C-alpha cells in the first residue's frame, strides 16, 4: 500500500513542480505547437505554445514508480514493466511525429502510414513479450484469449495453435491482429481527443484511475491470494501482478494530475502526440493485462466517442460526396463551432467520460457479485 500511495505522490510532485522548467526548455528549443489552418479560429492564439509535454508525463511516471519501489523496498514485476514499455514505446513514436512538426514548422509530422507502422512495431514486440514470463502459478502477463471482465473461453486464439503449423500461424496471427487493434484504437483515440486544453489529460486520469480500483480489487480477490476466503474461490481472478498494475496506474495518474495543472485552459504546455500516444498505450496495456479488454468500450468511452465521430464523419463525407454530419470532427470541435466555450466543452466531456468510467467500474464489480 505504501508503494501505491508513494508512487502517485512522487510522480505528481515531479510534474507539478518541474513542468515550468520543461516549458522554458521546450520554448528555448522552439518546440512550439502548430495549429491547423482549418480549425476553429480561436485556436490560432495557441500557436507556439510548448508541446511534447508527454515527455514530462513519461519522466514523472518513471520517477514516481521506480523511486517508490526503491523507498519501500518492493520489487518490480513483468506486468508493470510491460505497461511502461508500451507507454514509452508509443511515446517515442509520438515524439518523432512531434519533432518533425516543429522541425518542418507545420501541423503535419509523420505520414499516417508511418505513424501506424511505428505503432504496429511497438505493439507487436509488446504482444510477444506479454505472453512470456510465466510466474510460479503459471500465469503470464497476458493471454491469447479475448477478455471482457475476465477471459472469454469462447474466443481463445491459443486453442487454435494446437492444430499443427497452420494452427500456430493462424492462432498467433489472430492474437497479434487483436493486440494491434486494441493498441492502435486506444492510442489513436486518446490522440484524437487531445484537441482542447486539458481534455485528453483529464479523460486519461479518469480512465487510468479506473485501473487503480480494478487492480486493487483483483489483488484482494486474486486466486494466488492465500488469504482469499473459501466462499470467494470460485470467483477469484487469475490475473498476474494485479497490485503492481495498480501501482503503475497510480504513478501515471499522479503524473498526469500534476501535468494538468499546467495543461488546463489556457494551456501553457500541450501533451503532443508524445503524450497522447503514450497515455493511450498505457490504457491499452492496463486493459489487456487486467483481462478487461472489451470493458474499454466503457472505461475509454470518451475516446471511443471522439474517434468514432471522426470515422463517421469521413465515411458520411465520402458516401454523400461532400456532406457532413458534424460542423467539424473530432466532435469536440463541432461543439466549439456551435458556440460553446472551450472550457465548457472540456468539463462536459469530462463529465461524460466520468459517467462512462463509473459504468465500466460498476459493471466490473457487479460481475463479481453475480458470479
Short mmCIF file of C-alpha atoms in Angstrom, two decimals:
data_model
loop_
_atom_site.label_atom_id
_atom_site.label_comp_id
_atom_site.label_asym_id
_atom_site.label_seq_id
_atom_site.Cartn_x
_atom_site.Cartn_y
_atom_site.Cartn_z
CA UNK A 1 0.00 0.00 0.00
CA UNK A 2 2.92 2.36 0.74
CA UNK A 3 4.26 1.87 -2.78
CA UNK A 4 0.82 2.64 -4.22
CA UNK A 5 0.47 5.95 -2.41
CA UNK A 6 4.13 6.93 -2.73
CA UNK A 7 4.29 6.35 -6.48
CA UNK A 8 1.34 8.65 -7.10
CA UNK A 9 2.60 11.36 -4.76
CA UNK A 10 6.12 11.38 -6.21
CA UNK A 11 5.03 11.39 -9.85
CA UNK A 12 2.55 14.20 -9.18
CA UNK A 13 5.21 16.26 -7.35
CA UNK A 14 7.60 15.74 -10.26
CA UNK A 15 5.24 17.07 -12.94
CA UNK A 16 3.63 19.73 -10.73
CA UNK A 17 6.90 21.40 -9.75
CA UNK A 18 9.16 20.63 -12.73
CA UNK A 19 6.81 21.23 -15.65
CA UNK A 20 7.58 25.01 -15.66
CA UNK A 21 11.28 24.16 -16.17
CA UNK A 22 10.40 21.93 -19.11
CA UNK A 23 8.16 24.66 -20.55
CA UNK A 24 11.09 27.08 -20.57
CA UNK A 25 13.39 24.41 -22.03
CA UNK A 26 10.95 23.48 -24.80
CA UNK A 27 10.44 27.14 -25.71
CA UNK A 28 14.20 27.60 -25.92
CA UNK A 29 14.35 24.55 -28.20
CA UNK A 30 11.48 26.10 -30.20
CA UNK A 31 9.25 23.10 -29.63
CA UNK A 32 6.04 25.03 -30.18
CA UNK A 33 2.63 23.84 -31.33
CA UNK A 34 1.45 24.44 -34.89
CA UNK A 35 -2.27 24.87 -35.47
CA UNK A 36 -4.46 23.51 -38.29
CA UNK A 37 -5.48 26.25 -40.71
CA UNK A 38 -8.99 24.74 -40.99
CA UNK A 39 -9.51 24.55 -37.23
CA UNK A 40 -11.52 26.92 -35.03
CA UNK A 41 -10.16 30.47 -35.30
CA UNK A 42 -9.83 30.74 -31.51
CA UNK A 43 -7.11 28.08 -31.63
CA UNK A 44 -4.71 30.21 -33.66
CA UNK A 45 -3.85 32.12 -30.49
CA UNK A 46 -2.32 28.86 -29.17
CA UNK A 47 0.30 28.79 -31.90
CA UNK A 48 3.76 28.46 -30.39
CA UNK A 49 2.59 27.01 -27.06
CA UNK A 50 5.14 24.50 -25.78
CA UNK A 51 4.36 20.95 -26.90
CA UNK A 52 5.75 17.44 -26.34
CA UNK A 53 4.56 17.63 -22.75
CA UNK A 54 4.25 13.87 -22.87
CA UNK A 55 7.97 13.79 -22.13
CA UNK A 56 7.25 15.32 -18.72
CA UNK A 57 4.44 12.84 -18.04
CA UNK A 58 6.59 9.85 -19.00
CA UNK A 59 9.55 11.03 -16.92
CA UNK A 60 7.25 11.78 -13.98
CA UNK A 61 5.72 8.30 -14.20
CA UNK A 62 9.11 6.58 -14.33
CA UNK A 63 10.43 8.70 -11.47
CA UNK A 64 7.39 8.12 -9.27
CA UNK A 65 7.17 4.38 -9.93
CA UNK A 66 10.82 3.39 -9.55
CA UNK A 67 11.56 5.78 -6.69
CA UNK A 68 8.55 4.49 -4.76
CA UNK A 69 9.76 0.91 -5.14
CA UNK A 70 13.25 1.94 -4.05
CA UNK A 71 11.96 3.72 -0.95
CA UNK A 72 9.57 0.94 0.07
CA UNK A 73 11.88 -1.94 -0.81
CA UNK A 74 9.28 -3.56 -3.05
CA UNK A 75 10.31 -5.28 -6.26
CA UNK A 76 9.03 -4.55 -9.73
CA UNK A 77 7.09 -7.03 -11.87
CA UNK A 78 6.97 -8.05 -15.51
CA UNK A 79 3.41 -6.75 -15.84
CA UNK A 80 4.21 -3.23 -14.63
CA UNK A 81 7.33 -3.11 -16.80
CA UNK A 82 5.21 -4.08 -19.80
CA UNK A 83 2.83 -1.17 -19.13
CA UNK A 84 5.81 1.19 -19.02
CA UNK A 85 7.31 -0.42 -22.14
CA UNK A 86 4.19 0.22 -24.22
CA UNK A 87 3.79 3.71 -22.78
CA UNK A 88 7.39 4.70 -23.55
CA UNK A 89 7.44 2.89 -26.90
CA UNK A 90 4.40 4.71 -28.25
CA UNK A 91 5.70 7.90 -26.65
CA UNK A 92 8.80 7.58 -28.84
CA UNK A 93 6.62 7.22 -31.95
CA UNK A 94 4.71 10.34 -30.88
CA UNK A 95 7.94 12.21 -30.17
CA UNK A 96 9.20 11.58 -33.70
CA UNK A 97 5.90 12.90 -35.04
CA UNK A 98 6.03 15.99 -32.80
CA UNK A 99 9.68 16.66 -33.56
CA UNK A 100 9.06 16.58 -37.31
CA UNK A 101 6.18 19.04 -36.87
CA UNK A 102 8.39 21.53 -35.04
CA UNK A 103 11.29 20.98 -37.42
CA UNK A 104 9.17 21.48 -40.53
CA UNK A 105 7.10 24.24 -38.89
CA UNK A 106 3.76 22.77 -39.89
CA UNK A 107 1.00 20.77 -38.24
CA UNK A 108 1.86 17.53 -40.05
CA UNK A 109 4.69 15.28 -38.90
CA UNK A 110 4.82 11.59 -39.73
CA UNK A 111 2.55 10.41 -42.51
CA UNK A 112 -0.47 8.41 -41.40
CA UNK A 113 1.03 5.14 -42.56
CA UNK A 114 4.40 5.88 -40.96
CA UNK A 115 2.72 6.52 -37.61
CA UNK A 116 0.70 3.30 -37.93
CA UNK A 117 3.89 1.39 -38.81
CA UNK A 118 5.54 2.69 -35.65
CA UNK A 119 2.55 1.66 -33.56
CA UNK A 120 2.49 -1.81 -35.15
CA UNK A 121 6.18 -2.41 -34.48
CA UNK A 122 5.91 -1.42 -30.81
CA UNK A 123 2.62 -3.29 -30.28
CA UNK A 124 3.87 -6.48 -31.97
CA UNK A 125 7.04 -6.65 -29.87
CA UNK A 126 4.94 -5.94 -26.78
CA UNK A 127 2.40 -8.64 -27.70
CA UNK A 128 5.08 -11.36 -27.90
CA UNK A 129 6.62 -10.29 -24.59
CA UNK A 130 3.21 -10.19 -22.89
CA UNK A 131 2.61 -13.93 -23.33
CA UNK A 132 6.04 -14.89 -22.00
CA UNK A 133 7.44 -14.91 -18.45
CA UNK A 134 5.04 -17.18 -16.52
CA UNK A 135 5.20 -16.81 -12.73
CA UNK A 136 5.18 -19.58 -10.14
CA UNK A 137 1.47 -20.14 -10.67
CA UNK A 138 1.87 -20.40 -14.43
CA UNK A 139 0.23 -17.03 -15.16
CA UNK A 140 1.66 -14.96 -17.98
CA UNK A 141 1.03 -11.18 -18.05
CA UNK A 142 -1.40 -11.53 -20.98
CA UNK A 143 -3.22 -14.44 -22.55
CA UNK A 144 -4.23 -15.26 -26.11
CA UNK A 145 -7.89 -15.10 -25.09
CA UNK A 146 -10.15 -12.13 -25.70
CA UNK A 147 -11.45 -10.76 -22.41
CA UNK A 148 -14.39 -8.69 -21.18
CA UNK A 149 -14.19 -8.61 -17.39
CA UNK A 150 -12.43 -11.96 -17.42
CA UNK A 151 -11.06 -14.08 -20.26
CA UNK A 152 -13.76 -15.38 -22.58
CA UNK A 153 -13.00 -19.09 -23.24
CA UNK A 154 -15.16 -18.98 -26.38
CA UNK A 155 -12.62 -16.65 -28.05
CA UNK A 156 -9.29 -18.30 -27.33
CA UNK A 157 -6.70 -17.83 -30.09
CA UNK A 158 -4.32 -20.06 -28.15
CA UNK A 159 -6.58 -23.07 -28.66
CA UNK A 160 -6.12 -22.74 -32.43
CA UNK A 161 -2.34 -23.22 -32.10
CA UNK A 162 -2.89 -26.87 -31.17
CA UNK A 163 -3.74 -27.76 -34.78
CA UNK A 164 -0.30 -28.08 -36.33
CA UNK A 165 1.79 -25.47 -38.11
CA UNK A 166 -1.21 -23.85 -39.79
CA UNK A 167 -2.96 -23.58 -36.44
CA UNK A 168 0.08 -21.91 -34.89
CA UNK A 169 0.27 -19.36 -37.69
CA UNK A 170 -3.46 -18.62 -37.58
CA UNK A 171 -3.65 -18.51 -33.78
CA UNK A 172 -0.69 -16.20 -33.31
CA UNK A 173 -1.76 -14.14 -36.32
CA UNK A 174 -5.22 -13.51 -34.85
CA UNK A 175 -3.71 -12.71 -31.46
CA UNK A 176 -1.32 -10.16 -32.97
CA UNK A 177 -4.10 -8.57 -35.01
CA UNK A 178 -6.25 -8.27 -31.88
CA UNK A 179 -3.49 -6.71 -29.76
CA UNK A 180 -2.50 -4.32 -32.55
CA UNK A 181 -6.13 -3.30 -32.99
CA UNK A 182 -6.53 -2.58 -29.26
CA UNK A 183 -3.28 -0.62 -29.05
CA UNK A 184 -3.87 1.38 -32.24
CA UNK A 185 -7.53 2.10 -31.45
CA UNK A 186 -6.83 3.23 -27.90
CA UNK A 187 -3.72 5.29 -28.60
CA UNK A 188 -5.30 6.98 -31.61
CA UNK A 189 -8.49 7.54 -29.62
CA UNK A 190 -6.56 9.48 -26.97
CA UNK A 191 -4.63 11.26 -29.72
CA UNK A 192 -7.86 12.43 -31.39
CA UNK A 193 -9.25 13.55 -28.03
CA UNK A 194 -6.20 15.75 -27.43
CA UNK A 195 -7.58 18.80 -29.20
CA UNK A 196 -8.66 21.09 -26.35
CA UNK A 197 -6.76 22.30 -23.30
CA UNK A 198 -6.83 19.57 -20.66
CA UNK A 199 -9.40 17.37 -22.39
CA UNK A 200 -7.22 14.30 -23.04
CA UNK A 201 -5.34 14.74 -19.76
CA UNK A 202 -8.49 14.82 -17.65
CA UNK A 203 -10.11 11.96 -19.56
CA UNK A 204 -6.94 9.87 -19.17
CA UNK A 205 -6.90 10.47 -15.41
CA UNK A 206 -10.44 9.09 -15.21
CA UNK A 207 -9.76 6.07 -17.42
CA UNK A 208 -6.42 5.08 -15.90
CA UNK A 209 -7.79 5.80 -12.43
CA UNK A 210 -10.34 3.05 -13.06
CA UNK A 211 -7.48 0.56 -13.33
CA UNK A 212 -6.21 1.55 -9.89
CA UNK A 213 -9.54 0.37 -8.49
CA UNK A 214 -9.66 -2.72 -10.71
CA UNK A 215 -6.07 -3.73 -9.95
CA UNK A 216 -6.53 -3.22 -6.21
CA UNK A 217 -9.72 -5.28 -6.15
CA UNK A 218 -8.21 -8.04 -8.29
CA UNK A 219 -5.25 -8.27 -5.89
CA UNK A 220 -7.61 -8.75 -2.93
CA UNK A 221 -9.63 -11.38 -4.81
CA UNK A 222 -6.64 -12.96 -6.58
CA UNK A 223 -6.57 -16.74 -6.99
CA UNK A 224 -2.97 -16.56 -5.73
CA UNK A 225 -4.02 -14.77 -2.52
CA UNK A 226 -3.51 -17.24 0.34
CA UNK A 227 -5.90 -15.18 2.49
CA UNK A 228 -8.76 -15.50 -0.01
CA UNK A 229 -11.92 -16.65 1.72
CA UNK A 230 -13.33 -20.04 0.76
CA UNK A 231 -16.64 -18.60 -0.47
CA UNK A 232 -14.81 -16.39 -2.98
CA UNK A 233 -12.54 -19.04 -4.50
CA UNK A 234 -14.99 -19.74 -7.33
CA UNK A 235 -14.90 -16.10 -8.48
CA UNK A 236 -11.25 -15.25 -7.93
CA UNK A 237 -9.14 -13.52 -10.60
CA UNK A 238 -6.22 -15.29 -12.28
CA UNK A 239 -4.53 -12.01 -13.26
CA UNK A 240 -0.79 -11.82 -12.83
CA UNK A 241 0.58 -8.94 -10.67
CA UNK A 242 -2.73 -7.04 -10.22
CA UNK A 243 -1.44 -4.90 -7.35
CA UNK A 244 1.63 -3.92 -9.38
CA UNK A 245 -0.69 -2.82 -12.17
CA UNK A 246 -2.48 -0.63 -9.63
CA UNK A 247 0.85 0.88 -8.54
CA UNK A 248 1.96 1.77 -12.06
CA UNK A 249 -1.52 3.11 -12.86
CA UNK A 250 -1.27 5.33 -9.77
CA UNK A 251 2.11 6.64 -10.91
CA UNK A 252 0.67 7.54 -14.31
CA UNK A 253 -2.39 9.23 -12.81
CA UNK A 254 -0.22 11.21 -10.41
CA UNK A 255 1.99 12.38 -13.27
CA UNK A 256 -0.98 13.47 -15.37
CA UNK A 257 -2.65 15.25 -12.44
CA UNK A 258 0.48 17.34 -11.86
CA UNK A 259 0.77 18.00 -15.58
CA UNK A 260 -2.90 19.01 -15.85
CA UNK A 261 -2.20 21.95 -13.53
CA UNK A 262 -0.23 23.50 -16.41
CA UNK A 263 -2.21 21.92 -19.24
CA UNK A 264 -5.65 23.19 -18.25
CA UNK A 265 -7.14 26.17 -20.09
CA UNK A 266 -5.31 28.28 -21.04
CA UNK A 267 -2.66 25.61 -21.51
CA UNK A 268 0.97 26.54 -21.07
CA UNK A 269 2.07 23.20 -22.50
CA UNK A 270 0.41 20.53 -24.63
CA UNK A 271 0.70 16.75 -24.40
CA UNK A 272 1.52 16.48 -28.08
CA UNK A 273 1.48 13.11 -29.81
CA UNK A 274 4.28 12.15 -27.41
CA UNK A 275 1.85 12.26 -24.52
CA UNK A 276 -1.41 11.22 -26.16
CA UNK A 277 0.03 8.09 -27.79
CA UNK A 278 1.89 7.22 -24.58
CA UNK A 279 -1.24 7.55 -22.44
CA UNK A 280 -3.27 5.58 -24.97
CA UNK A 281 -0.65 2.84 -24.84
CA UNK A 282 -0.83 2.77 -21.05
CA UNK A 283 -4.63 2.45 -21.11
CA UNK A 284 -4.45 -0.40 -23.65
CA UNK A 285 -1.74 -2.22 -21.69
CA UNK A 286 -3.69 -1.96 -18.43
CA UNK A 287 -6.85 -3.27 -20.12
CA UNK A 288 -5.06 -6.24 -21.70
CA UNK A 289 -3.06 -7.22 -18.62
CA UNK A 290 -6.06 -6.86 -16.27
CA UNK A 291 -8.18 -9.03 -18.61
CA UNK A 292 -10.73 -6.26 -19.21
CA UNK A 293 -10.20 -5.60 -22.92
CA UNK A 294 -13.81 -5.22 -24.07
CA UNK A 295 -14.62 -3.19 -20.96
CA UNK A 296 -12.55 -0.46 -22.64
CA UNK A 297 -15.68 0.48 -24.56
CA UNK A 298 -16.95 1.96 -21.28
CA UNK A 299 -13.78 2.85 -19.41
CA UNK A 300 -12.36 4.53 -22.51
CA UNK A 301 -15.81 5.57 -23.70
CA UNK A 302 -14.94 9.22 -24.29
CA UNK A 303 -12.08 8.12 -26.56
CA UNK A 304 -14.48 5.83 -28.43
CA UNK A 305 -16.89 8.72 -28.97
CA UNK A 306 -14.13 11.05 -30.18
CA UNK A 307 -12.56 8.55 -32.58
CA UNK A 308 -15.98 7.34 -33.70
CA UNK A 309 -17.00 10.87 -34.64
CA UNK A 310 -14.02 11.10 -37.00
CA UNK A 311 -14.78 7.73 -38.59
CA UNK A 312 -18.48 8.53 -39.02
CA UNK A 313 -17.72 11.99 -40.43
CA UNK A 314 -15.27 10.66 -43.02
CA UNK A 315 -17.49 7.77 -44.04
CA UNK A 316 -20.55 10.03 -44.41
CA UNK A 317 -18.50 12.60 -46.32
CA UNK A 318 -17.41 10.00 -48.88
CA UNK A 319 -20.81 8.34 -49.19
CA UNK A 320 -22.66 11.62 -49.71
CA UNK A 321 -19.93 13.25 -51.83
CA UNK A 322 -19.11 16.14 -49.54
CA UNK A 323 -21.90 16.41 -46.96
CA UNK A 324 -21.10 16.44 -43.24
CA UNK A 325 -22.84 15.28 -40.06
CA UNK A 326 -20.76 17.46 -37.75
CA UNK A 327 -19.58 21.00 -38.36
CA UNK A 328 -16.10 19.64 -37.75
CA UNK A 329 -14.59 16.46 -36.36
CA UNK A 330 -13.48 15.34 -33.83
CA UNK A 331 -16.77 16.06 -32.16
CA UNK A 332 -15.37 18.48 -29.55
CA UNK A 333 -14.68 20.94 -32.39
CA UNK A 334 -18.30 20.60 -33.51
CA UNK A 335 -19.49 21.99 -30.19
CA UNK A 336 -16.88 24.75 -30.29
CA UNK A 337 -18.21 25.86 -33.66
CA UNK A 338 -21.73 25.67 -32.22
CA UNK A 339 -20.66 28.42 -29.82
CA UNK A 340 -19.70 26.51 -26.68
CA UNK A 341 -16.73 27.93 -24.79
CA UNK A 342 -13.67 25.68 -24.83
CA UNK A 343 -13.71 25.13 -21.09
CA UNK A 344 -17.42 24.24 -21.26
CA UNK A 345 -16.73 21.54 -23.85
CA UNK A 346 -13.85 20.16 -21.79
CA UNK A 347 -15.73 19.96 -18.49
CA UNK A 348 -18.86 18.46 -20.08
CA UNK A 349 -16.77 15.86 -21.88
CA UNK A 350 -15.03 15.07 -18.58
CA UNK A 351 -18.46 14.51 -17.04
CA UNK A 352 -19.45 12.17 -19.87
CA UNK A 353 -16.13 10.34 -19.58
CA UNK A 354 -16.53 10.05 -15.81
CA UNK A 355 -20.02 8.61 -16.12
CA UNK A 356 -18.79 6.02 -18.63
CA UNK A 357 -15.87 5.11 -16.37
CA UNK A 358 -18.27 4.72 -13.45
CA UNK A 359 -20.42 2.43 -15.61
CA UNK A 360 -17.35 0.39 -16.51
CA UNK A 361 -16.12 0.01 -12.92
CA UNK A 362 -19.69 -0.66 -11.80
CA UNK A 363 -20.05 -3.43 -14.41
CA UNK A 364 -16.74 -4.91 -13.24
CA UNK A 365 -17.93 -5.09 -9.63
CA UNK A 366 -21.44 -6.28 -10.49
CA UNK A 367 -19.91 -9.19 -12.46
CA UNK A 368 -18.05 -10.26 -9.30
CA UNK A 369 -21.24 -10.03 -7.23
CA UNK A 370 -23.17 -12.05 -9.79
CA UNK A 371 -20.54 -14.78 -10.21
#
